PDB file of C-alpha atoms and ligand atoms in Angstrom:
ATOM      1  CA  MET A   1       6.532 -11.614   8.249  1.00  0.00           C
ATOM      2  CA  THR A   2       7.629  -8.068   7.991  1.00  0.00           C
ATOM      3  CA  ALA A   3       7.786  -5.175  10.424  1.00  0.00           C
ATOM      4  CA  VAL A   4       7.939  -1.590   9.223  1.00  0.00           C
ATOM      5  CA  SER A   5       9.292   1.308  11.240  1.00  0.00           C
ATOM      6  CA  VAL A   6       8.580   4.851  10.072  1.00  0.00           C
ATOM      7  CA  GLN A   7      10.750   7.301  11.974  1.00  0.00           C
ATOM      8  CA  ASN A   8       9.968  11.002  12.054  1.00  0.00           C
ATOM      9  CA  LEU A   9       9.204  11.206   8.349  1.00  0.00           C
ATOM     10  CA  TRP A  10       8.802  14.579   6.623  1.00  0.00           C
ATOM     11  CA  LYS A  11       8.003  15.436   3.030  1.00  0.00           C
ATOM     12  CA  GLU A  12       8.211  18.883   1.519  1.00  0.00           C
ATOM     13  CA  TYR A  13       7.641  19.927  -2.075  1.00  0.00           C
ATOM     14  CA  ASP A  14       9.343  23.208  -2.979  1.00  0.00           C
ATOM     15  CA  GLY A  15       9.453  24.266   0.685  1.00  0.00           C
ATOM     16  CA  ARG A  16       5.786  23.393   1.203  1.00  0.00           C
ATOM     17  CA  VAL A  17       5.385  20.876   4.012  1.00  0.00           C
ATOM     18  CA  VAL A  18       3.047  18.041   3.015  1.00  0.00           C
ATOM     19  CA  LEU A  19       3.791  15.512   5.773  1.00  0.00           C
ATOM     20  CA  GLU A  20       5.533  16.059   9.084  1.00  0.00           C
ATOM     21  CA  HIS A  21       6.460  14.106  12.205  1.00  0.00           C
ATOM     22  CA  VAL A  22       5.093  10.839  10.849  1.00  0.00           C
ATOM     23  CA  SER A  23       6.273   8.038  13.134  1.00  0.00           C
ATOM     24  CA  LEU A  24       4.760   4.593  13.114  1.00  0.00           C
ATOM     25  CA  GLU A  25       5.776   1.151  14.356  1.00  0.00           C
ATOM     26  CA  VAL A  26       4.009  -1.486  12.298  1.00  0.00           C
ATOM     27  CA  ALA A  27       3.971  -5.041  13.635  1.00  0.00           C
ATOM     28  CA  PRO A  28       4.535  -7.954  11.233  1.00  0.00           C
ATOM     29  CA  HIS A  29       1.440  -9.048   9.299  1.00  0.00           C
ATOM     30  CA  SER A  30      -0.483  -5.861  10.040  1.00  0.00           C
ATOM     31  CA  PHE A  31      -3.147  -4.573   7.669  1.00  0.00           C
ATOM     32  CA  ILE A  32      -2.869  -0.811   7.980  1.00  0.00           C
ATOM     33  CA  ALA A  33      -5.777   1.213   6.585  1.00  0.00           C
ATOM     34  CA  LEU A  34      -4.860   4.845   5.902  1.00  0.00           C
ATOM     35  CA  VAL A  35      -7.582   7.467   5.755  1.00  0.00           C
ATOM     36  CA  GLY A  36      -7.632  11.249   5.586  1.00  0.00           C
ATOM     37  CA  PRO A  37      -8.891  14.179   3.536  1.00  0.00           C
ATOM     38  CA  SER A  38      -7.973  14.588  -0.105  1.00  0.00           C
ATOM     39  CA  GLY A  39      -4.533  16.127  -0.582  1.00  0.00           C
ATOM     40  CA  CYS A  40      -3.257  15.351   2.932  1.00  0.00           C
ATOM     41  CA  GLY A  41      -0.402  13.189   1.655  1.00  0.00           C
ATOM     42  CA  LYS A  42      -1.642   9.593   1.784  1.00  0.00           C
ATOM     43  CA  SER A  43      -0.377   8.704  -1.690  1.00  0.00           C
ATOM     44  CA  THR A  44       2.851  10.574  -1.001  1.00  0.00           C
ATOM     45  CA  PHE A  45       3.332   8.411   2.096  1.00  0.00           C
ATOM     46  CA  LEU A  46       2.751   5.208   0.077  1.00  0.00           C
ATOM     47  CA  ARG A  47       5.166   6.433  -2.602  1.00  0.00           C
ATOM     48  CA  MET A  48       7.826   6.891   0.078  1.00  0.00           C
ATOM     49  CA  LEU A  49       7.182   3.321   1.291  1.00  0.00           C
ATOM     50  CA  LEU A  50       7.689   2.209  -2.309  1.00  0.00           C
ATOM     51  CA  SER A  51      10.858   4.340  -2.706  1.00  0.00           C
ATOM     52  CA  ALA A  52       9.210   6.149  -5.619  1.00  0.00           C
ATOM     53  CA  GLU A  53       9.643   9.323  -3.559  1.00  0.00           C
ATOM     54  CA  THR A  54      12.419  10.317  -1.154  1.00  0.00           C
ATOM     55  CA  PRO A  55      11.593  11.632   2.313  1.00  0.00           C
ATOM     56  CA  THR A  56      12.812  15.156   3.007  1.00  0.00           C
ATOM     57  CA  ARG A  57      13.877  13.847   6.381  1.00  0.00           C
ATOM     58  CA  GLY A  58      13.375  10.812   8.568  1.00  0.00           C
ATOM     59  CA  GLN A  59      13.647   7.193   7.558  1.00  0.00           C
ATOM     60  CA  ILE A  60      11.751   4.001   6.919  1.00  0.00           C
ATOM     61  CA  LEU A  61      13.074   0.625   8.041  1.00  0.00           C
ATOM     62  CA  VAL A  62      11.728  -2.699   6.821  1.00  0.00           C
ATOM     63  CA  ASP A  63      12.687  -5.484   9.211  1.00  0.00           C
ATOM     64  CA  GLY A  64      15.320  -3.173  10.614  1.00  0.00           C
ATOM     65  CA  GLU A  65      16.891  -2.399   7.236  1.00  0.00           C
ATOM     66  CA  GLN A  66      16.864   0.960   5.521  1.00  0.00           C
ATOM     67  CA  LEU A  67      14.686   0.981   2.386  1.00  0.00           C
ATOM     68  CA  PRO A  68      16.600   0.677  -0.869  1.00  0.00           C
ATOM     69  CA  GLY A  69      16.615   3.894  -2.933  1.00  0.00           C
ATOM     70  CA  GLU A  70      14.380   2.456  -5.639  1.00  0.00           C
ATOM     71  CA  PRO A  71      11.322   0.192  -5.858  1.00  0.00           C
ATOM     72  CA  THR A  72      12.183  -3.500  -5.421  1.00  0.00           C
ATOM     73  CA  ALA A  73      10.236  -6.748  -5.739  1.00  0.00           C
ATOM     74  CA  ASP A  74       9.735  -7.005  -1.983  1.00  0.00           C
ATOM     75  CA  ARG A  75       7.230  -4.144  -2.161  1.00  0.00           C
ATOM     76  CA  GLY A  76       4.203  -4.625  -4.427  1.00  0.00           C
ATOM     77  CA  VAL A  77       1.745  -1.913  -5.354  1.00  0.00           C
ATOM     78  CA  VAL A  78      -1.818  -1.665  -6.708  1.00  0.00           C
ATOM     79  CA  PHE A  79      -3.380   1.647  -7.733  1.00  0.00           C
ATOM     80  CA  GLN A  80      -7.019   2.548  -8.255  1.00  0.00           C
ATOM     81  CA  ARG A  81      -6.613   2.272 -12.028  1.00  0.00           C
ATOM     82  CA  TYR A  82      -4.052   1.716 -14.738  1.00  0.00           C
ATOM     83  CA  SER A  83      -1.975  -0.833 -12.863  1.00  0.00           C
ATOM     84  CA  VAL A  84      -2.133  -3.371 -15.699  1.00  0.00           C
ATOM     85  CA  PHE A  85      -0.684  -3.324 -19.214  1.00  0.00           C
ATOM     86  CA  PRO A  86      -3.516  -2.958 -21.777  1.00  0.00           C
ATOM     87  CA  HIS A  87      -1.562  -4.572 -24.632  1.00  0.00           C
ATOM     88  CA  LEU A  88      -0.833  -7.795 -22.735  1.00  0.00           C
ATOM     89  CA  THR A  89      -3.229 -10.651 -22.023  1.00  0.00           C
ATOM     90  CA  VAL A  90      -4.254 -11.561 -18.492  1.00  0.00           C
ATOM     91  CA  LEU A  91      -1.622 -14.303 -18.362  1.00  0.00           C
ATOM     92  CA  GLU A  92       1.097 -12.135 -19.915  1.00  0.00           C
ATOM     93  CA  ASN A  93       0.377  -9.333 -17.447  1.00  0.00           C
ATOM     94  CA  VAL A  94       1.329 -11.641 -14.582  1.00  0.00           C
ATOM     95  CA  LEU A  95       4.032 -13.562 -16.420  1.00  0.00           C
ATOM     96  CA  ILE A  96       5.937 -10.401 -17.255  1.00  0.00           C
ATOM     97  CA  GLY A  97       6.701  -9.804 -13.576  1.00  0.00           C
ATOM     98  CA  LEU A  98       8.329 -13.227 -13.275  1.00  0.00           C
ATOM     99  CA  GLU A  99      10.175 -12.801 -16.565  1.00  0.00           C
ATOM    100  CA  PHE A 100      11.691  -9.473 -15.624  1.00  0.00           C
ATOM    101  CA  ALA A 101      12.586 -10.761 -12.156  1.00  0.00           C
ATOM    102  CA  ALA A 102      14.437 -13.730 -13.684  1.00  0.00           C
ATOM    103  CA  SER A 103      15.836 -11.960 -16.734  1.00  0.00           C
ATOM    104  CA  PRO A 104      15.994  -8.189 -16.181  1.00  0.00           C
ATOM    105  CA  LEU A 105      17.638  -7.446 -19.530  1.00  0.00           C
ATOM    106  CA  LEU A 106      15.574  -9.512 -21.946  1.00  0.00           C
ATOM    107  CA  GLY A 107      12.351  -9.772 -19.968  1.00  0.00           C
ATOM    108  CA  LYS A 108      11.910 -13.234 -21.512  1.00  0.00           C
ATOM    109  CA  LEU A 109      12.198 -16.792 -20.278  1.00  0.00           C
ATOM    110  CA  PHE A 110      12.614 -19.859 -22.458  1.00  0.00           C
ATOM    111  CA  GLY A 111      11.934 -23.597 -22.350  1.00  0.00           C
ATOM    112  CA  LYS A 112      11.449 -25.189 -18.971  1.00  0.00           C
ATOM    113  CA  ALA A 113      11.853 -21.952 -17.017  1.00  0.00           C
ATOM    114  CA  ARG A 114       9.097 -20.368 -19.119  1.00  0.00           C
ATOM    115  CA  ARG A 115       6.766 -23.322 -18.620  1.00  0.00           C
ATOM    116  CA  LYS A 116       7.337 -23.171 -14.866  1.00  0.00           C
ATOM    117  CA  ALA A 117       6.690 -19.418 -14.791  1.00  0.00           C
ATOM    118  CA  ARG A 118       3.472 -19.890 -16.815  1.00  0.00           C
ATOM    119  CA  GLU A 119       2.261 -22.475 -14.331  1.00  0.00           C
ATOM    120  CA  GLU A 120       3.020 -20.176 -11.437  1.00  0.00           C
ATOM    121  CA  ALA A 121       1.283 -17.215 -13.115  1.00  0.00           C
ATOM    122  CA  ALA A 122      -1.761 -19.344 -14.010  1.00  0.00           C
ATOM    123  CA  GLY A 123      -1.896 -20.585 -10.392  1.00  0.00           C
ATOM    124  CA  MET A 124      -1.877 -17.049  -9.052  1.00  0.00           C
ATOM    125  CA  LEU A 125      -4.608 -16.037 -11.531  1.00  0.00           C
ATOM    126  CA  ALA A 126      -6.710 -19.006 -10.427  1.00  0.00           C
ATOM    127  CA  ALA A 127      -6.265 -17.838  -6.822  1.00  0.00           C
ATOM    128  CA  VAL A 128      -7.775 -14.451  -7.671  1.00  0.00           C
ATOM    129  CA  GLY A 129     -10.618 -16.023  -9.692  1.00  0.00           C
ATOM    130  CA  LEU A 130      -9.287 -15.323 -13.189  1.00  0.00           C
ATOM    131  CA  GLY A 131      -8.260 -18.864 -14.070  1.00  0.00           C
ATOM    132  CA  ASP A 132     -10.745 -19.023 -16.969  1.00  0.00           C
ATOM    133  CA  PHE A 133      -9.727 -15.719 -18.550  1.00  0.00           C
ATOM    134  CA  LEU A 134      -6.011 -16.122 -19.223  1.00  0.00           C
ATOM    135  CA  ALA A 135      -6.180 -15.177 -22.920  1.00  0.00           C
ATOM    136  CA  LEU A 136      -8.341 -12.049 -22.558  1.00  0.00           C
ATOM    137  CA  TYR A 137      -7.025  -8.487 -22.680  1.00  0.00           C
ATOM    138  CA  PRO A 138      -7.724  -6.013 -19.838  1.00  0.00           C
ATOM    139  CA  SER A 139     -10.243  -4.091 -21.971  1.00  0.00           C
ATOM    140  CA  GLN A 140     -12.321  -7.277 -22.108  1.00  0.00           C
ATOM    141  CA  LEU A 141     -12.504  -7.489 -18.302  1.00  0.00           C
ATOM    142  CA  SER A 142     -14.831  -5.776 -15.836  1.00  0.00           C
ATOM    143  CA  GLY A 143     -13.395  -3.245 -13.365  1.00  0.00           C
ATOM    144  CA  GLY A 144     -13.403  -5.829 -10.566  1.00  0.00           C
ATOM    145  CA  MET A 145     -11.610  -8.355 -12.763  1.00  0.00           C
ATOM    146  CA  GLN A 146      -8.997  -5.769 -13.737  1.00  0.00           C
ATOM    147  CA  GLN A 147      -8.298  -5.086 -10.079  1.00  0.00           C
ATOM    148  CA  ARG A 148      -8.026  -8.824  -9.405  1.00  0.00           C
ATOM    149  CA  LEU A 149      -5.500  -8.919 -12.218  1.00  0.00           C
ATOM    150  CA  ALA A 150      -3.595  -5.981 -10.703  1.00  0.00           C
ATOM    151  CA  ILE A 151      -3.535  -7.820  -7.357  1.00  0.00           C
ATOM    152  CA  ALA A 152      -2.239 -11.008  -9.011  1.00  0.00           C
ATOM    153  CA  GLN A 153       0.397  -8.949 -10.824  1.00  0.00           C
ATOM    154  CA  ALA A 154       1.551  -7.439  -7.535  1.00  0.00           C
ATOM    155  CA  LEU A 155       1.489 -10.731  -5.608  1.00  0.00           C
ATOM    156  CA  ILE A 156       3.339 -12.885  -8.140  1.00  0.00           C
ATOM    157  CA  LYS A 157       6.618 -11.332  -7.027  1.00  0.00           C
ATOM    158  CA  ARG A 158       5.825 -12.370  -3.458  1.00  0.00           C
ATOM    159  CA  PRO A 159       6.199  -8.943  -1.883  1.00  0.00           C
ATOM    160  CA  ARG A 160       6.715  -8.712   1.853  1.00  0.00           C
ATOM    161  CA  VAL A 161       4.888  -5.401   1.891  1.00  0.00           C
ATOM    162  CA  LEU A 162       1.842  -4.654  -0.275  1.00  0.00           C
ATOM    163  CA  LEU A 163       0.876  -1.029  -0.934  1.00  0.00           C
ATOM    164  CA  LEU A 164      -2.689  -0.371  -2.073  1.00  0.00           C
ATOM    165  CA  ASP A 165      -3.731   3.140  -3.127  1.00  0.00           C
ATOM    166  CA  GLU A 166      -7.550   3.209  -3.173  1.00  0.00           C
ATOM    167  CA  PRO A 167      -7.497  -0.075  -5.069  1.00  0.00           C
ATOM    168  CA  PHE A 168     -11.223  -0.751  -4.787  1.00  0.00           C
ATOM    169  CA  GLY A 169     -12.471   2.854  -4.969  1.00  0.00           C
ATOM    170  CA  ALA A 170     -13.883   2.563  -8.485  1.00  0.00           C
ATOM    171  CA  LEU A 171     -15.725  -0.722  -7.961  1.00  0.00           C
ATOM    172  CA  ASP A 172     -19.437  -1.338  -7.445  1.00  0.00           C
ATOM    173  CA  PRO A 173     -20.388  -2.273  -3.865  1.00  0.00           C
ATOM    174  CA  GLY A 174     -21.143  -5.939  -4.667  1.00  0.00           C
ATOM    175  CA  ILE A 175     -17.868  -6.465  -6.504  1.00  0.00           C
ATOM    176  CA  ARG A 176     -16.065  -4.592  -3.782  1.00  0.00           C
ATOM    177  CA  ALA A 177     -17.438  -6.919  -1.100  1.00  0.00           C
ATOM    178  CA  GLU A 178     -16.228  -9.933  -3.113  1.00  0.00           C
ATOM    179  CA  ILE A 179     -12.778  -8.497  -3.548  1.00  0.00           C
ATOM    180  CA  HIS A 180     -12.600  -7.690   0.178  1.00  0.00           C
ATOM    181  CA  VAL A 181     -13.088 -11.386   0.933  1.00  0.00           C
ATOM    182  CA  LEU A 182     -10.346 -12.241  -1.556  1.00  0.00           C
ATOM    183  CA  MET A 183      -7.998  -9.604  -0.162  1.00  0.00           C
ATOM    184  CA  LEU A 184      -8.345 -10.841   3.420  1.00  0.00           C
ATOM    185  CA  LYS A 185      -7.768 -14.417   2.266  1.00  0.00           C
ATOM    186  CA  LEU A 186      -4.595 -13.481   0.361  1.00  0.00           C
ATOM    187  CA  TRP A 187      -3.361 -11.361   3.248  1.00  0.00           C
ATOM    188  CA  ARG A 188      -3.807 -14.276   5.681  1.00  0.00           C
ATOM    189  CA  GLU A 189      -2.168 -16.793   3.363  1.00  0.00           C
ATOM    190  CA  THR A 190       0.816 -14.696   2.357  1.00  0.00           C
ATOM    191  CA  ARG A 191       1.406 -13.140   5.809  1.00  0.00           C
ATOM    192  CA  MET A 192       2.205  -9.862   4.044  1.00  0.00           C
ATOM    193  CA  THR A 193       2.157  -6.510   5.764  1.00  0.00           C
ATOM    194  CA  VAL A 194      -0.379  -4.341   3.939  1.00  0.00           C
ATOM    195  CA  PHE A 195      -0.809  -0.561   3.746  1.00  0.00           C
ATOM    196  CA  MET A 196      -4.096   0.420   2.097  1.00  0.00           C
ATOM    197  CA  VAL A 197      -5.268   3.981   1.421  1.00  0.00           C
ATOM    198  CA  THR A 198      -9.030   4.303   1.259  1.00  0.00           C
ATOM    199  CA  HIS A 199     -11.662   7.012   1.341  1.00  0.00           C
ATOM    200  CA  ASP A 200     -14.185   4.515   2.634  1.00  0.00           C
ATOM    201  CA  LEU A 201     -14.203   4.296   6.427  1.00  0.00           C
ATOM    202  CA  SER A 202     -16.249   1.115   6.529  1.00  0.00           C
ATOM    203  CA  GLU A 203     -13.698  -0.506   4.211  1.00  0.00           C
ATOM    204  CA  ALA A 204     -10.896   0.722   6.487  1.00  0.00           C
ATOM    205  CA  PHE A 205     -12.511  -0.805   9.565  1.00  0.00           C
ATOM    206  CA  HIS A 206     -13.544  -3.977   7.782  1.00  0.00           C
ATOM    207  CA  LEU A 207     -10.118  -4.811   6.341  1.00  0.00           C
ATOM    208  CA  GLY A 208      -7.665  -3.080   8.648  1.00  0.00           C
ATOM    209  CA  THR A 209      -6.074  -4.436  11.803  1.00  0.00           C
ATOM    210  CA  ARG A 210      -5.265  -0.818  12.494  1.00  0.00           C
ATOM    211  CA  VAL A 211      -6.748   2.385  11.095  1.00  0.00           C
ATOM    212  CA  ILE A 212      -4.456   5.409  10.809  1.00  0.00           C
ATOM    213  CA  ALA A 213      -5.834   8.854  10.017  1.00  0.00           C
ATOM    214  CA  PHE A 214      -3.685  11.609   8.525  1.00  0.00           C
ATOM    215  CA  ASP A 215      -4.805  15.199   8.838  1.00  0.00           C
ATOM    216  CA  ARG A 216      -3.471  18.710   9.156  1.00  0.00           C
ATOM    217  CA  PRO A 217      -3.708  19.818  12.773  1.00  0.00           C
ATOM    218  CA  ARG A 218      -3.300  23.386  11.517  1.00  0.00           C
ATOM    219  CA  ASN A 219      -5.106  24.343   8.386  1.00  0.00           C
ATOM    220  CA  ARG A 220      -5.470  28.119   8.277  1.00  0.00           C
ATOM    221  CA  PRO A 221      -4.466  29.463   4.857  1.00  0.00           C
ATOM    222  CA  GLU A 222      -1.364  31.245   6.236  1.00  0.00           C
ATOM    223  CA  GLU A 223      -0.229  27.991   7.888  1.00  0.00           C
ATOM    224  CA  ARG A 224      -0.659  25.699   4.893  1.00  0.00           C
ATOM    225  CA  GLU A 225       2.913  26.085   3.664  1.00  0.00           C
ATOM    226  CA  ARG A 226       4.622  25.640   7.019  1.00  0.00           C
ATOM    227  CA  TYR A 227       2.567  22.820   8.508  1.00  0.00           C
ATOM    228  CA  GLY A 228       1.839  19.486   6.932  1.00  0.00           C
ATOM    229  CA  ALA A 229      -0.388  16.577   7.805  1.00  0.00           C
ATOM    230  CA  THR A 230       0.540  14.000  10.387  1.00  0.00           C
ATOM    231  CA  ILE A 231      -1.039  11.041  12.174  1.00  0.00           C
ATOM    232  CA  THR A 232      -4.010  12.349  14.132  1.00  0.00           C
ATOM    233  CA  HIS A 233      -5.725   9.049  14.997  1.00  0.00           C
ATOM    234  CA  ASP A 234      -4.343   5.573  15.434  1.00  0.00           C
ATOM    235  CA  LEU A 235      -6.941   2.915  16.175  1.00  0.00           C
ATOM    236  CA  ALA A 236      -6.255  -0.747  16.813  1.00  0.00           C
ATOM    237  CA  ILE A 237      -9.134  -2.851  15.549  1.00  0.00           C
ATOM    238  CA  TRP A 238     -10.534  -5.349  17.987  1.00  0.00           C
ATOM    239  CA  PRO A 239     -10.993  -8.271  17.913  1.00  0.00           C
ATOM    240  CA  PRO A 240      -7.905  -9.013  15.809  1.00  0.00           C
ATOM    241  CA  LYS A 241      -8.543 -10.488  12.364  1.00  0.00           C
ATOM    242  CA  TYR A 242      -6.074 -13.299  12.854  1.00  0.00           C
ATOM    243  CA  PRO A 243      -5.063 -15.395  15.879  1.00  0.00           C
ATOM    244  CA  VAL A 244      -2.332 -13.623  17.802  1.00  0.00           C
ATOM    245  CA  ALA A 245       0.259 -16.088  19.100  1.00  0.00           C
ATOM    246  CA  ASP A 246       1.558 -15.562  22.629  1.00  0.00           C
ATOM    247  CA  ASN A 247       4.950 -14.489  21.371  1.00  0.00           C
ATOM    248  CA  GLU A 248       3.631 -12.209  18.624  1.00  0.00           C
ATOM    249  CA  THR A 249       3.472  -8.461  19.043  1.00  0.00           C
ATOM    250  CA  PRO A 250      -0.096  -7.194  18.724  1.00  0.00           C
ATOM    251  CA  PRO A 251      -0.723  -4.906  15.740  1.00  0.00           C
ATOM    252  CA  GLY A 252      -0.314  -1.827  17.923  1.00  0.00           C
ATOM    253  CA  GLY A 253      -2.224   1.397  17.773  1.00  0.00           C
ATOM    254  CA  THR A 254      -4.088   3.208  20.482  1.00  0.00           C
ATOM    255  CA  THR A 255      -7.810   3.605  20.794  1.00  0.00           C
ATOM    256  CA  ARG A 256      -7.656   7.290  21.491  1.00  0.00           C
ATOM    257  CA  PRO A 257      -7.092  10.275  19.242  1.00  0.00           C
ATOM    258  CA  LEU A 258      -3.499  11.474  19.480  1.00  0.00           C
ATOM    259  CA  ASP A 259      -2.843  14.799  21.165  1.00  0.00           C
ATOM    260  CA  ASP A 260      -2.548  17.864  18.969  1.00  0.00           C
ATOM    261  CA  ALA A 261       0.307  16.435  16.958  1.00  0.00           C
ATOM    262  CA  GLY A 262       1.185  19.712  15.273  1.00  0.00           C
ATOM    263  CA  ALA A 263       1.743  21.635  18.447  1.00  0.00           C
ATOM    264  CA  GLN A 264       5.176  20.347  19.407  1.00  0.00           C
ATOM    265  CA  PRO A 265       7.714  23.010  20.286  1.00  0.00           C
ATOM    266  CA  GLY A 266      10.931  23.398  18.281  1.00  0.00           C
ATOM    267  CA  ARG A 267       9.460  22.162  15.004  1.00  0.00           C
ATOM    268  CA  PRO A 268      12.555  21.000  13.156  1.00  0.00           C
ATOM    269  CA  GLY A 269      12.630  22.386   9.693  1.00  0.00           C
ATOM    270  CA  ALA A 270       8.961  23.219   9.113  1.00  0.00           C
ATOM    271  CA  GLY A 271       9.731  25.174   5.995  1.00  0.00           C
ATOM    272  CA  GLN A 272      12.317  27.241   7.865  1.00  0.00           C
TER     273      GLN A 272
HETATM  274  N1  ATP B 301       5.343  15.506  -7.267  1.00  0.00           N
HETATM  275  C1  ATP B 301       4.747  16.480  -6.573  1.00  0.00           C
HETATM  276  N2  ATP B 301       5.178  17.755  -6.655  1.00  0.00           N
HETATM  277  C2  ATP B 301       4.620  18.754  -5.927  1.00  0.00           C
HETATM  278  N3  ATP B 301       3.573  18.554  -5.086  1.00  0.00           N
HETATM  279  C3  ATP B 301       3.101  17.310  -4.955  1.00  0.00           C
HETATM  280  C4  ATP B 301       3.659  16.207  -5.679  1.00  0.00           C
HETATM  281  N4  ATP B 301       2.988  15.080  -5.336  1.00  0.00           N
HETATM  282  C5  ATP B 301       2.047  15.463  -4.444  1.00  0.00           C
HETATM  283  N5  ATP B 301       2.120  16.785  -4.219  1.00  0.00           N
HETATM  284  C6  ATP B 301       1.275  17.547  -3.294  1.00  0.00           C
HETATM  285  O1  ATP B 301       1.310  16.896  -2.052  1.00  0.00           O
HETATM  286  C7  ATP B 301       0.021  16.962  -1.435  1.00  0.00           C
HETATM  287  C8  ATP B 301      -0.409  15.562  -1.064  1.00  0.00           C
HETATM  288  O2  ATP B 301      -0.720  14.841  -2.247  1.00  0.00           O
HETATM  289  P1  ATP B 301      -1.178  13.325  -2.215  1.00  0.00           P
HETATM  290  O3  ATP B 301      -1.434  12.907  -3.617  1.00  0.00           O
HETATM  291  O4  ATP B 301      -0.208  12.534  -1.433  1.00  0.00           O
HETATM  292  O5  ATP B 301      -2.544  13.427  -1.394  1.00  0.00           O
HETATM  293  P2  ATP B 301      -3.626  12.294  -1.076  1.00  0.00           P
HETATM  294  O6  ATP B 301      -3.853  12.337   0.397  1.00  0.00           O
HETATM  295  O7  ATP B 301      -3.224  11.002  -1.685  1.00  0.00           O
HETATM  296  O8  ATP B 301      -4.917  12.871  -1.802  1.00  0.00           O
HETATM  297  P3  ATP B 301      -6.148  12.088  -2.501  1.00  0.00           P
HETATM  298  O9  ATP B 301      -6.985  11.547  -1.372  1.00  0.00           O
HETATM  299  O10 ATP B 301      -6.876  13.136  -3.269  1.00  0.00           O
HETATM  300  O11 ATP B 301      -5.584  11.001  -3.371  1.00  0.00           O
HETATM  301  C9  ATP B 301      -0.909  17.667  -2.408  1.00  0.00           C
HETATM  302  O12 ATP B 301      -1.012  18.997  -2.017  1.00  0.00           O
HETATM  303  C10 ATP B 301      -0.184  17.550  -3.717  1.00  0.00           C
HETATM  304  O13 ATP B 301      -0.466  18.665  -4.527  1.00  0.00           O
HETATM  305 MG1   MG B 302      -3.994   9.803  -3.200  1.00  0.00          MG
END
């Protein structure tokens, strides 16, 4: 189980502050739902957790260790669309992750190792309900099935942290409800720590153990460059979605809006 510590994180693009003062202690096995207006930096935050983007300042620790400078197998990711390879079958889409993990240069396994990897990939696909569709290509799948495939692809590498960027946003409500059930089941079984961006508040409250809202405390046009978004609300969801052992830290969060987070004196570096 994996704890994540985000310490005074800032992100600027060309001197324009997008995120500022983002600090967050995430208990192991949390399901963090991230919400906030379009453009406030939610995807940027996930990309920093993935190491696809470097913070301008501040740091992220995973189980006390600084994040590596590039994406690694311990952090999986699923996007709203285009997470899967269209030219590979369902089985190959999942197998490829195992092949590249075992053989980074060739991306191929042979003989017994390949048979074992196929079994593992097929098992993961069965777990997400795609066991009968191994030979199909993504274009032959529905949107919900493609997202199940993307989830299987992310989970096969057994990430400790799963990053989801509006993964269910394009799905019909019925399919979405089904995939929510699946997601909670996988989260419980794998004990992963999950960060999920969503525009859907009911989804955030349904899946999350903690709902974090990002927003810009100052949003006047002349302040847009100098002030970014930060955490404005941090809500622990109660009752918890999993039994909390006596010795386990609760998922954290407060049930009150944070104070005006942008009003601290001595703003280090806000575009200065
Ligand atoms: N590579 C980049 N270069 C310059 N600016 C960027 C870059 N990536 C993101 N931004 C800017 O950072 C801000 C935050 O973008 P981001 O995609 O993180 O927002 P978001 O909260 O995920 O929005 P949405 O809800 O629409 O997906 C935006 O103003 C965007 O234009
Ligand atoms: Mg986004």
